[in-house]
mmCIF file of N, CA and C in Angstrom:
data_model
loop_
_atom_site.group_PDB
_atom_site.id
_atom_site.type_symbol
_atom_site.label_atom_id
_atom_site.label_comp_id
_atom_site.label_asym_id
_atom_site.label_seq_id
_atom_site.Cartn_x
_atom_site.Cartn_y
_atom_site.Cartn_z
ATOM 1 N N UNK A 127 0.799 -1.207 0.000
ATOM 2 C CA UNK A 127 0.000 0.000 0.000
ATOM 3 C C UNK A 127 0.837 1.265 0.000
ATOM 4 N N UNK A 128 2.140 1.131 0.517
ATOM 5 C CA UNK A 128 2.377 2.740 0.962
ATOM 6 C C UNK A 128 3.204 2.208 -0.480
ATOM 7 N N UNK A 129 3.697 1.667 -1.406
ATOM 8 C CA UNK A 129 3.970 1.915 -2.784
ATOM 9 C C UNK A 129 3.580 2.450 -3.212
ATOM 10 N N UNK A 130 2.147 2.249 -3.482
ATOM 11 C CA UNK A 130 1.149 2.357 -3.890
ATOM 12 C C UNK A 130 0.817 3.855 -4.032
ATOM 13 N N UNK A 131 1.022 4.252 -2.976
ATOM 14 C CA UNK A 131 1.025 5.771 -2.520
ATOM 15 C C UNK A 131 1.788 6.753 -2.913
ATOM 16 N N UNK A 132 3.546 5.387 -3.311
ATOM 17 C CA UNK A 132 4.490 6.507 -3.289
ATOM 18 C C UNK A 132 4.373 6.539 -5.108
ATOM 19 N N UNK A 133 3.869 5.905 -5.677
ATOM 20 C CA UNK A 133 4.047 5.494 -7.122
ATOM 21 C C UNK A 133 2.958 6.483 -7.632
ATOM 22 N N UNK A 134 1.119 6.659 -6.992
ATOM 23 C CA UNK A 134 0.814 7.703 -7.015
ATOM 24 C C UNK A 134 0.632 9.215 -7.112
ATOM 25 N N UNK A 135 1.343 9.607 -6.325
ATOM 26 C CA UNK A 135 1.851 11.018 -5.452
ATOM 27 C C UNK A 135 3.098 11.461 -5.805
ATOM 28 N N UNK A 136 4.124 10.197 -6.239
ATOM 29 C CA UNK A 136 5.400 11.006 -6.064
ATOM 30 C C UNK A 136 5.967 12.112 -7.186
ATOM 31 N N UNK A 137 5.077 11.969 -8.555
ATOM 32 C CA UNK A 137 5.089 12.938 -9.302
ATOM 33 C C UNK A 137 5.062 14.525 -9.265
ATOM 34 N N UNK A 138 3.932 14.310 -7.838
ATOM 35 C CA UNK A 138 3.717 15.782 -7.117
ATOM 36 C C UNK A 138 4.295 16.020 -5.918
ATOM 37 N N UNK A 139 5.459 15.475 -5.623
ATOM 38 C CA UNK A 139 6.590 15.770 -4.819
ATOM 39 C C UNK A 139 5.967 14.927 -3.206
ATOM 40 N N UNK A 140 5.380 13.889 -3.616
ATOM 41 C CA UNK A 140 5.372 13.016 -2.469
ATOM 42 C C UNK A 140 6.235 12.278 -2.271
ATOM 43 N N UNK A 141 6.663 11.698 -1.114
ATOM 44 C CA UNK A 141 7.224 10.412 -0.743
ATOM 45 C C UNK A 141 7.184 9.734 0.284
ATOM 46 N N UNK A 142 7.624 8.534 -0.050
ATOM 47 C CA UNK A 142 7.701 7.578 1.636
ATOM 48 C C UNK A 142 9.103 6.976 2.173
ATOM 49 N N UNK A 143 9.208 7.527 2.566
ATOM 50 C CA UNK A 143 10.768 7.045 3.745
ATOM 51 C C UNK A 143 10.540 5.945 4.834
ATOM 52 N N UNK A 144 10.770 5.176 4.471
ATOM 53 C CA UNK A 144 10.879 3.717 5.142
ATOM 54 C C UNK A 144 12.354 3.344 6.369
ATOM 55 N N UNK A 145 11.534 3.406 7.380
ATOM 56 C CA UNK A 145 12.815 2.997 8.658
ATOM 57 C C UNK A 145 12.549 1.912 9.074
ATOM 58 N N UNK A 146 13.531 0.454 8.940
ATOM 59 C CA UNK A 146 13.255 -0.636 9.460
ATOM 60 C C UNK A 146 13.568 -0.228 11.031
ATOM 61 N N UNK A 147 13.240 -0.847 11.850
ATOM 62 C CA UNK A 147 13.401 -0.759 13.427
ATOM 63 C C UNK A 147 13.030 -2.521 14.293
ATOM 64 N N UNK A 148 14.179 -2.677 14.850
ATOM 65 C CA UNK A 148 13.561 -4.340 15.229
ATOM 66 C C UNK A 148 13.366 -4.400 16.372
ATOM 67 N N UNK A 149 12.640 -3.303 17.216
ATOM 68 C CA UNK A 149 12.415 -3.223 18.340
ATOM 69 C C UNK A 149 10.659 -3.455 18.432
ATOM 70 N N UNK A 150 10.009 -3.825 17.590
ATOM 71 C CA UNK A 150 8.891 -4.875 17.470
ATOM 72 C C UNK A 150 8.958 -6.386 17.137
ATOM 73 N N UNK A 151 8.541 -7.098 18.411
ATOM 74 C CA UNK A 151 9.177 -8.806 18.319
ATOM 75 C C UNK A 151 9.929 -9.114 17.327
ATOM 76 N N UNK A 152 11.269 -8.679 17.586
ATOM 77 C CA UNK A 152 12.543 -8.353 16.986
ATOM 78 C C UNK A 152 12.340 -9.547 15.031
ATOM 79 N N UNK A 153 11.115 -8.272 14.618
ATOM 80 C CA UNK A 153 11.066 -8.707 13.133
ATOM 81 C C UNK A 153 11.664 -7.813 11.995
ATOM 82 N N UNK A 154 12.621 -7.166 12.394
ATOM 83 C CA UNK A 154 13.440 -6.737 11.368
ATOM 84 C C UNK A 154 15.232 -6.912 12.506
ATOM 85 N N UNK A 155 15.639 -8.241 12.373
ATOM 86 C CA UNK A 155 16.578 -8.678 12.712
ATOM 87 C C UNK A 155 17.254 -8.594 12.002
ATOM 88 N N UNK A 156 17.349 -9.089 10.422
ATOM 89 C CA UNK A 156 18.169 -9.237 9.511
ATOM 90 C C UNK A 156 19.127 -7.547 9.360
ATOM 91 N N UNK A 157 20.461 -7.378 8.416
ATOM 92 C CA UNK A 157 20.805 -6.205 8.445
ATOM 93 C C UNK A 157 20.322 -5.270 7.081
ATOM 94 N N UNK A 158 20.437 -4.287 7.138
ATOM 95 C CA UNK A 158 19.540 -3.554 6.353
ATOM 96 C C UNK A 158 20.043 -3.933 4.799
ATOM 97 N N UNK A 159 20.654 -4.496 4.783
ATOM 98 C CA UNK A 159 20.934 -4.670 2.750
ATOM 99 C C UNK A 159 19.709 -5.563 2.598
ATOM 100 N N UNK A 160 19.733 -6.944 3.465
ATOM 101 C CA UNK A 160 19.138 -7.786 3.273
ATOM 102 C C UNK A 160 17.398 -7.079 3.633
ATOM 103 N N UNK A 161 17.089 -6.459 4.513
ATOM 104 C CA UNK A 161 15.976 -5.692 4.678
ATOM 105 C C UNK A 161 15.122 -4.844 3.630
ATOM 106 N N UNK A 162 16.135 -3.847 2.746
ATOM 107 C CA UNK A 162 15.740 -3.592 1.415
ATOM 108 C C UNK A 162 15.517 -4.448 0.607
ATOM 109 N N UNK A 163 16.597 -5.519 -0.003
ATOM 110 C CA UNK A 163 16.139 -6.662 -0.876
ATOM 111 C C UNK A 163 14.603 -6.914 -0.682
ATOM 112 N N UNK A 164 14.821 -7.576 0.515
ATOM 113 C CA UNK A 164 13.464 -7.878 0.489
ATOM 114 C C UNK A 164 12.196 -7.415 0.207
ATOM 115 N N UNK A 165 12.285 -5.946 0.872
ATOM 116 C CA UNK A 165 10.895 -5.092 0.661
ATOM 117 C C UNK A 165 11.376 -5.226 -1.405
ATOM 118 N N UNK A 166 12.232 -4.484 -1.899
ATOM 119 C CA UNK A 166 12.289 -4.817 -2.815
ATOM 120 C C UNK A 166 11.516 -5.921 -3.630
ATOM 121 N N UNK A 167 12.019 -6.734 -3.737
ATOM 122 C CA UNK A 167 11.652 -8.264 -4.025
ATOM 123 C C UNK A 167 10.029 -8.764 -3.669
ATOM 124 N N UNK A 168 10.211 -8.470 -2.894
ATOM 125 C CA UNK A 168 8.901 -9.349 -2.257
ATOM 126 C C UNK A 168 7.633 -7.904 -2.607
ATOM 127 N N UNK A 169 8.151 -6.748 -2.422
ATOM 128 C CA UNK A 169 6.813 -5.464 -2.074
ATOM 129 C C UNK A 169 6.886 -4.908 -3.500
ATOM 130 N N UNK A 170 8.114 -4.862 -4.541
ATOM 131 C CA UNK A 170 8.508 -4.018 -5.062
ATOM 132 C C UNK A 170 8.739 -2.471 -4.817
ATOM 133 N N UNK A 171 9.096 -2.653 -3.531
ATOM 134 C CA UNK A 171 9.296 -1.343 -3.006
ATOM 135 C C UNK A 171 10.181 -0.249 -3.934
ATOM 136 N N UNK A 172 10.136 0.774 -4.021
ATOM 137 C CA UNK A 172 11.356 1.823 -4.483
ATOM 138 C C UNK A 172 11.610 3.116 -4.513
ATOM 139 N N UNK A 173 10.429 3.389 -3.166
ATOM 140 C CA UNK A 173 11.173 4.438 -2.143
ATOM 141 C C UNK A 173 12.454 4.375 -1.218
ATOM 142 N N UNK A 174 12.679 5.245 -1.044
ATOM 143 C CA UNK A 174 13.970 5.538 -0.122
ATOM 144 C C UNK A 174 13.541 4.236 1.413
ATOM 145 N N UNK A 175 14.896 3.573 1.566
ATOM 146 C CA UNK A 175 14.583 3.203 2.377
ATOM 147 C C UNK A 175 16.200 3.394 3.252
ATOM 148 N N UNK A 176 15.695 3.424 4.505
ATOM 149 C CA UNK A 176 17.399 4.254 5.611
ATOM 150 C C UNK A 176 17.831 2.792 6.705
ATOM 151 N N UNK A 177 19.012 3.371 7.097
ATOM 152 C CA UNK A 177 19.386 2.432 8.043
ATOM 153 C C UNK A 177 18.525 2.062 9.251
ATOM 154 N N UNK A 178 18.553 1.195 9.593
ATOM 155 C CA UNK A 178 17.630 0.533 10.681
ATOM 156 C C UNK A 178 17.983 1.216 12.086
ATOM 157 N N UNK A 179 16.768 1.921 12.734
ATOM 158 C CA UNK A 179 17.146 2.905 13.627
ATOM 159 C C UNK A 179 15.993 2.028 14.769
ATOM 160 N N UNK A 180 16.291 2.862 15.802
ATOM 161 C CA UNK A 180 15.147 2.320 17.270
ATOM 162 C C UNK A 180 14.567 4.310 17.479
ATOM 163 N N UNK A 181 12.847 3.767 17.623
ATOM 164 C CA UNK A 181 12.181 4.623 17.375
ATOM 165 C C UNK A 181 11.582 5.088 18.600
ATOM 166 N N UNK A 182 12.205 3.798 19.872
ATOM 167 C CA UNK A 182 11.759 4.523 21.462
ATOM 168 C C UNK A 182 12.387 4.575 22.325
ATOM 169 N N UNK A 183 12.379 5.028 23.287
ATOM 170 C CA UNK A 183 13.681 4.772 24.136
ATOM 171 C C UNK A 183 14.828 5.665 24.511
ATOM 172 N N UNK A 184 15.870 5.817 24.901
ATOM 173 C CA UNK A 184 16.223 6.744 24.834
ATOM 174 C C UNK A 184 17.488 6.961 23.690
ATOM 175 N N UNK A 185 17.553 5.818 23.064
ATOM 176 C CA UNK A 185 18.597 5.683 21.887
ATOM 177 C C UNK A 185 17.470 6.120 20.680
ATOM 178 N N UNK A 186 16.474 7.050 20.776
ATOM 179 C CA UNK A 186 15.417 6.572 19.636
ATOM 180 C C UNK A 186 16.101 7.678 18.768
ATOM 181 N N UNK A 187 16.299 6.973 17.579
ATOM 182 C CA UNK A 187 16.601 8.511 16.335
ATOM 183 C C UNK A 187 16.138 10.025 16.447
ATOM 184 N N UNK A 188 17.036 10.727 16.433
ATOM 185 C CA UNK A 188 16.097 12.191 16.410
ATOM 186 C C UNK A 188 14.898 12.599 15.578
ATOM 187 N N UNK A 189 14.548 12.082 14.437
ATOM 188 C CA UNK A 189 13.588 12.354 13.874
ATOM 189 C C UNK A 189 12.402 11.312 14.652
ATOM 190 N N UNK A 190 12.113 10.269 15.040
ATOM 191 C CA UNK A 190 11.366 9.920 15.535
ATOM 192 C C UNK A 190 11.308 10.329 17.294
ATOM 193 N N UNK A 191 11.983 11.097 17.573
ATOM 194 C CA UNK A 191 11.751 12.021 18.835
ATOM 195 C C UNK A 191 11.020 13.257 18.331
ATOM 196 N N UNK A 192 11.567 13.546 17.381
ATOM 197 C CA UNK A 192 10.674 14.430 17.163
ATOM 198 C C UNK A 192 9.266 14.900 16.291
ATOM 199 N N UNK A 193 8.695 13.632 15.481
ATOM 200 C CA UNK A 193 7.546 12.784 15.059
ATOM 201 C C UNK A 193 6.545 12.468 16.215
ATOM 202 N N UNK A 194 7.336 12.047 17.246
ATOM 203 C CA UNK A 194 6.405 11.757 18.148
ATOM 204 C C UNK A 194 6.068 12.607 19.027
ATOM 205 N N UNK A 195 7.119 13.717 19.649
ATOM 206 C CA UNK A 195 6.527 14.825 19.897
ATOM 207 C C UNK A 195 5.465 15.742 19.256
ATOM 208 N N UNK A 196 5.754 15.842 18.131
ATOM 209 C CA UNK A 196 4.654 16.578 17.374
ATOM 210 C C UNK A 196 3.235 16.458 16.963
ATOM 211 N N UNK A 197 3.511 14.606 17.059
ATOM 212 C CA UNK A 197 2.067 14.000 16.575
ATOM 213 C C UNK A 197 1.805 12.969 17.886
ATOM 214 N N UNK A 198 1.559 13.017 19.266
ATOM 215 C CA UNK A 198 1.385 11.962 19.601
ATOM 216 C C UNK A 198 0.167 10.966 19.612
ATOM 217 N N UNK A 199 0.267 10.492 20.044
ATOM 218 C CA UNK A 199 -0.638 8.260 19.698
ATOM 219 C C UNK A 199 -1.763 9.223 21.044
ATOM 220 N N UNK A 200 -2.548 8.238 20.658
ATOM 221 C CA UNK A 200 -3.792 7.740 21.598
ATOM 222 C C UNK A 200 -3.182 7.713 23.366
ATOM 223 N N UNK A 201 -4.471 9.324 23.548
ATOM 224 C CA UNK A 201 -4.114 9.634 25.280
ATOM 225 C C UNK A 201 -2.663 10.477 25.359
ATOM 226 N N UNK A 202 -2.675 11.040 24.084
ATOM 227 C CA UNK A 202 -1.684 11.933 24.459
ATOM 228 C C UNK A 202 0.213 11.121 24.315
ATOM 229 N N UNK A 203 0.256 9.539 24.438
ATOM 230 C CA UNK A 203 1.238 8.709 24.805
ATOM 231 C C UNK A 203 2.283 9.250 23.211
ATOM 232 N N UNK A 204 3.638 9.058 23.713
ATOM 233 C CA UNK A 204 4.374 9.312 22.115
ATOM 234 C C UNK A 204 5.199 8.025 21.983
ATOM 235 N N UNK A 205 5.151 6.883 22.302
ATOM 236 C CA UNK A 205 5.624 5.844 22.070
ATOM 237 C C UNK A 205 4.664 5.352 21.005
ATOM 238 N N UNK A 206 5.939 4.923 20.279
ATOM 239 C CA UNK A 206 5.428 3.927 19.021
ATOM 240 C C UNK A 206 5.212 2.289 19.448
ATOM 241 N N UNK A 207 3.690 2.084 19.242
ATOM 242 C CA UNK A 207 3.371 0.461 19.785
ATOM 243 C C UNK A 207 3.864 -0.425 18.698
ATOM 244 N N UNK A 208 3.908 0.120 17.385
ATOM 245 C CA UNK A 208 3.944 -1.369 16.574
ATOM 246 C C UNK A 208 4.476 -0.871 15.244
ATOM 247 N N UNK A 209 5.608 -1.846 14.241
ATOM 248 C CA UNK A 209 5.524 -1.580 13.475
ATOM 249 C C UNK A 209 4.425 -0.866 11.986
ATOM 250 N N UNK A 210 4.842 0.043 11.555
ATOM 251 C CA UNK A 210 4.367 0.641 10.204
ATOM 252 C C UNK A 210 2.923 1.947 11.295
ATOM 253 N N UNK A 211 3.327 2.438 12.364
ATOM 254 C CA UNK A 211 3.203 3.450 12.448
ATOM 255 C C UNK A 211 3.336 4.224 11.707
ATOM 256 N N UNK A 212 2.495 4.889 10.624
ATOM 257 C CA UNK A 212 3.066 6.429 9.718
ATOM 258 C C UNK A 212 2.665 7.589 10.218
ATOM 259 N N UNK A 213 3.518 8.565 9.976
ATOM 260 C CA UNK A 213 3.472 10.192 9.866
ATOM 261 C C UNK A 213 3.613 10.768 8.404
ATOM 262 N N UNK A 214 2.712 12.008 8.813
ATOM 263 C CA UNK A 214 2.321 12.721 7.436
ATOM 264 C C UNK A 214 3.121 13.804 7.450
ATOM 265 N N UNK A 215 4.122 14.125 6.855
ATOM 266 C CA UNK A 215 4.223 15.750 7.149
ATOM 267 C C UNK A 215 4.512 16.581 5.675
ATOM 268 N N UNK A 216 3.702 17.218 5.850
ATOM 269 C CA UNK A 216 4.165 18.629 4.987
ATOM 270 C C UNK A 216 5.405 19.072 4.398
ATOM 271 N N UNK A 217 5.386 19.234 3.215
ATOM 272 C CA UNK A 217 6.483 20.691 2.773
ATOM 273 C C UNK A 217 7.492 20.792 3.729
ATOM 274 N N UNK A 218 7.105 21.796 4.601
ATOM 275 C CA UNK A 218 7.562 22.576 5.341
ATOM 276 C C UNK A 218 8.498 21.543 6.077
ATOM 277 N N UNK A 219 8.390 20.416 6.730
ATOM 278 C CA UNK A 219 8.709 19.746 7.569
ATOM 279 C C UNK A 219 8.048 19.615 9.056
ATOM 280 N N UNK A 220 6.551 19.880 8.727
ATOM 281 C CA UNK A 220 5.757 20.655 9.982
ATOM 282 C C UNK A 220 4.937 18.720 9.576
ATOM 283 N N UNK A 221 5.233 18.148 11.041
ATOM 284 C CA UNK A 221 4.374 16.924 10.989
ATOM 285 C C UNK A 221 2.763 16.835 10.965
ATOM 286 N N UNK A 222 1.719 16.465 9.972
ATOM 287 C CA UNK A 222 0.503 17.142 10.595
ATOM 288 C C UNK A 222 -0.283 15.616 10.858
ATOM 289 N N UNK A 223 -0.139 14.554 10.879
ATOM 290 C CA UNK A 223 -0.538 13.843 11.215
ATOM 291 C C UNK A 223 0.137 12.483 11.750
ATOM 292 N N UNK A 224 -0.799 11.688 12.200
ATOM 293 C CA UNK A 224 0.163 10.657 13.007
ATOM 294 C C UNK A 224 -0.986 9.234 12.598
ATOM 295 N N UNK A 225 -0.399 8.198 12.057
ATOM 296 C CA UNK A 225 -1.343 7.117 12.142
ATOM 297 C C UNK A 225 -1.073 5.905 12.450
ATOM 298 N N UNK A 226 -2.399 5.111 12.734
ATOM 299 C CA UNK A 226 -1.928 3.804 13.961
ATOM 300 C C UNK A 226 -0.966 2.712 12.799
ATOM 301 N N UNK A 227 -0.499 1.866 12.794
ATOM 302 C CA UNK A 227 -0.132 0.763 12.667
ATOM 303 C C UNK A 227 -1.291 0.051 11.185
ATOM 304 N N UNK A 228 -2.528 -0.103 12.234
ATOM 305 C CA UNK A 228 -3.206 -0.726 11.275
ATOM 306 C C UNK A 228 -3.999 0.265 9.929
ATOM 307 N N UNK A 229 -4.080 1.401 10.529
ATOM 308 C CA UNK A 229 -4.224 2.001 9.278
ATOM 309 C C UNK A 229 -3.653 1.896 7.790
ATOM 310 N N UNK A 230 -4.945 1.457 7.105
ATOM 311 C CA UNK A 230 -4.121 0.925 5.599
ATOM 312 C C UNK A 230 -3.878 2.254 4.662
ATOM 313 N N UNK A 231 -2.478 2.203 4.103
ATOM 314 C CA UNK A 231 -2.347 3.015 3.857
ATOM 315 C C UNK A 231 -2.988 3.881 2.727
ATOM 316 N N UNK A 232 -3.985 3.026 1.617
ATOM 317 C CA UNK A 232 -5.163 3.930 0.472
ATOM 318 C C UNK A 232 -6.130 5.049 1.674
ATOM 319 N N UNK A 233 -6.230 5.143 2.946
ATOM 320 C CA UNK A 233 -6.998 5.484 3.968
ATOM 321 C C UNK A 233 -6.654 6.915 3.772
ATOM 322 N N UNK A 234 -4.963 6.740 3.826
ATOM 323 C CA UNK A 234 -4.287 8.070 3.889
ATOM 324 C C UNK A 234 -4.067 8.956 2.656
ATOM 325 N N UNK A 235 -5.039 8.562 1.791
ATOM 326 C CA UNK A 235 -4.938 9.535 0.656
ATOM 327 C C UNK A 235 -4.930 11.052 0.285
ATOM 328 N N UNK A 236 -6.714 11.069 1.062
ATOM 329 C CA UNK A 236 -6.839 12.066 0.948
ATOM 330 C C UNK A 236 -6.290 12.706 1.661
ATOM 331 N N UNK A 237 -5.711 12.838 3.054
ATOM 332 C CA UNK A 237 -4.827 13.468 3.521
ATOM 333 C C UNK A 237 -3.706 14.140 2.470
ATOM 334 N N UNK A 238 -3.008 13.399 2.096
ATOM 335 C CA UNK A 238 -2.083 13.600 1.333
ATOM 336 C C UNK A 238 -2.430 14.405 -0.073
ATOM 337 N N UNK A 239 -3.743 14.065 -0.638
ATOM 338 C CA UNK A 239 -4.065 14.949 -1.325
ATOM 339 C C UNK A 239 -4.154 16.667 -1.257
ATOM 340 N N UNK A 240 -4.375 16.130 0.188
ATOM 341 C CA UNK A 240 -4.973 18.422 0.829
ATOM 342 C C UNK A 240 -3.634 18.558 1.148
ATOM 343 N N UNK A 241 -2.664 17.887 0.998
ATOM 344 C CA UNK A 241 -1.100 18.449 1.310
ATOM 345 C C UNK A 241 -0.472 19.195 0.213
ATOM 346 N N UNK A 242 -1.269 18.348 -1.280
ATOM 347 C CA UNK A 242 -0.197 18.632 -2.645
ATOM 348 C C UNK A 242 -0.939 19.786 -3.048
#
């Protein structure tokens, strides 16, 4: 789905940045060459995808410190529960949305539409 999105949109200056993280029942164990292949291969992925970072905690990447500050989860909480958490952000670099896990990503269209 979020291909889907990026294959869509990316004409009009969308994209999707993909962070493996194996700090969900350690399912991105493998190291990140083998991590791309795969989405590759298996998703046909061919957005940007980055080194495998930890997204809570106090080792958590700066951009997901600061994703989650901006947009936090359900009750206010800024911990990420589960893989494929997405954030929306703007142009600008101004985050304007935050979505669960199971949210599929065709959901997030129109969002992304009132962005372009």
């Amino acid at each position: 789905g979020l291909q889907k999105l990026y294959k869509t949109y990316g004409s009009r200056g969308f994209s999707v940045l993909g962070f493996p993280c194996n700090q969900f029942g350690a399912q991105e164990a493998d190291d990140v060459d083998t991590i791309q292949n795969f989405c590759r291969t298996q998703f046909g992925v061919d957005f940007p995808m980055f080194a495998k970072v930890n997204v809570n905690g106090s080792d958590a990447f700066p951009l997901f410190r600061d994703l989650k500050k901006n947009a936090p989860g359900i009750l206010g909480t800024e911990a990420i529960k589960w893989n494929f958490t997405k954030f929306l952000v703007d142009r600008s670099g101004q985050v304007v949305q935050r979505f669960a896990p199971g949210t599929v990503p065709a959901e997030i269209a129109l969002e992304i539409e009132k962005l372009l």
